[in-house]
PDB file of C-alpha atoms in Angstrom:
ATOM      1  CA  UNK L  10      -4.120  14.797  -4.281  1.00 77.00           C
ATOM      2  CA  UNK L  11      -0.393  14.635  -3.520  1.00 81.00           C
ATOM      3  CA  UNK L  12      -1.399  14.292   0.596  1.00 86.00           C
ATOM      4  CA  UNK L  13      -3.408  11.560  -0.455  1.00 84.00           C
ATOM      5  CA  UNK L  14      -0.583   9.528  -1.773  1.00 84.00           C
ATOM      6  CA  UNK L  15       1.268  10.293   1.054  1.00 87.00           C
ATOM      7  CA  UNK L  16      -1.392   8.691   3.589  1.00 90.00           C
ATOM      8  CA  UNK L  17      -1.845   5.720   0.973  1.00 88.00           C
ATOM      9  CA  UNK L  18       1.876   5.005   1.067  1.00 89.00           C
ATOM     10  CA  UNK L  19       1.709   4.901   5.279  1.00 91.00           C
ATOM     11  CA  UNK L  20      -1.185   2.688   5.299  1.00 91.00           C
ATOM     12  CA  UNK L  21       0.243   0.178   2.632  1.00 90.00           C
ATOM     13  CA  UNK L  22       3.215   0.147   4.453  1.00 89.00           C
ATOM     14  CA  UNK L  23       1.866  -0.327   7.746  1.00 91.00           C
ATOM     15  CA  UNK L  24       0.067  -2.963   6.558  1.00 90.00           C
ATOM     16  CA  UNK L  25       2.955  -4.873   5.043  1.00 89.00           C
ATOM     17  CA  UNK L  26       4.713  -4.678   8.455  1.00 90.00           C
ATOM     18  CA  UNK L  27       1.569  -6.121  10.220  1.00 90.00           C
ATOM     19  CA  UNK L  28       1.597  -8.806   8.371  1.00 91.00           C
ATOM     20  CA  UNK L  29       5.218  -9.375   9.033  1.00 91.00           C
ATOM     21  CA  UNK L  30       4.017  -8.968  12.748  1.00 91.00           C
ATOM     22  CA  UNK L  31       1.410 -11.936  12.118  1.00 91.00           C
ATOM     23  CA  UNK L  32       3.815 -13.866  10.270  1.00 91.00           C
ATOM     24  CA  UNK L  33       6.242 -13.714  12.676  1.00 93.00           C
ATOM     25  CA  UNK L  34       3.432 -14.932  15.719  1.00 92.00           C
ATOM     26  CA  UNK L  35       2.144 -17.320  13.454  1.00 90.00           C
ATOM     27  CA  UNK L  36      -1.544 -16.398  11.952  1.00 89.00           C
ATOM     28  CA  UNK L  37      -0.745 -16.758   8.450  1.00 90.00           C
ATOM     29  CA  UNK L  38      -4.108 -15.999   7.086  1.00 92.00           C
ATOM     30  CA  UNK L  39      -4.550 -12.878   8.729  1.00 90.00           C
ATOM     31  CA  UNK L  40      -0.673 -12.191   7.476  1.00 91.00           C
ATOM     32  CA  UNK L  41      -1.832 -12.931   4.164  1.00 92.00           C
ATOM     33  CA  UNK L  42      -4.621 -10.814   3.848  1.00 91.00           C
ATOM     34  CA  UNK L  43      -2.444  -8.130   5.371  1.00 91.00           C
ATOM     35  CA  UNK L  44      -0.177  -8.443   2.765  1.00 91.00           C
ATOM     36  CA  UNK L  45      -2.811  -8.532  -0.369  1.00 92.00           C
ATOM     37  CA  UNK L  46      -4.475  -5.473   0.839  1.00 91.00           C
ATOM     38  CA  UNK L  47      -1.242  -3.543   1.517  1.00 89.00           C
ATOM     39  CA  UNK L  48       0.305  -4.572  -2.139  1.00 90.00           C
ATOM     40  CA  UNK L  49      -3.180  -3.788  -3.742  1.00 91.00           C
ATOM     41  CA  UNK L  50      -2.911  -0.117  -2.168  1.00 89.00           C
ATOM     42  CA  UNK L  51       0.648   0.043  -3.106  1.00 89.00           C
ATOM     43  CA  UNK L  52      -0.011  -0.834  -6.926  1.00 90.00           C
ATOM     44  CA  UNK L  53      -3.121   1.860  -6.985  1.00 88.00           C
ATOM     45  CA  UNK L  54      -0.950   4.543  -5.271  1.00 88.00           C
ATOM     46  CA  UNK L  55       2.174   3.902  -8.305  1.00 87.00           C
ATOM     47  CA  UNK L  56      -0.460   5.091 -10.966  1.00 87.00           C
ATOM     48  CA  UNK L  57      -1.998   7.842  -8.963  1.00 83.00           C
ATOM     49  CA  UNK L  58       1.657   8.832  -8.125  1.00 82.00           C
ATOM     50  CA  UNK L  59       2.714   8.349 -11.760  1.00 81.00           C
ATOM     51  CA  UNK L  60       0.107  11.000 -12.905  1.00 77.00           C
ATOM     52  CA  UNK L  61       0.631  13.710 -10.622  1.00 75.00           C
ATOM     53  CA  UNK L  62       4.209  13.243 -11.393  1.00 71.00           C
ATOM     54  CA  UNK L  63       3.554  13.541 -14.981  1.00 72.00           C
ATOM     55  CA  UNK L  64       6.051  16.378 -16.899  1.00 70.00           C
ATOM     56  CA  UNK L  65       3.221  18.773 -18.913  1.00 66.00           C
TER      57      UNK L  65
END
């Protein structure tokens, strides 16, 4: 589960920086929906992290 975090956290982040990419050529809709996507994985990957990290 942990390894899955891990490869959520590189593809939300990867997407983040291509939208920066298409924001910085100019396609703002495709830098939008970049952005949305990556900050949707990033908000699901902060609760999955938040329960493996739980103290028992």
């Amino acid at each position: 589960m942990r390894i899955l975090v891990t490869i959520a956290s590189v593809v939300s982040l990867i997407l983040c920086l291509g939208a920066m990419a298409f924001l910085a050529v100019g396609k703002n809709q495709i830098a939008f929906a970049f952005l949305i996507i990556g900050l949707v994985i990033m908000i699901i990957n902060m609760f999955f992290s938040r329960r493996i990290n739980k103290p028992r």
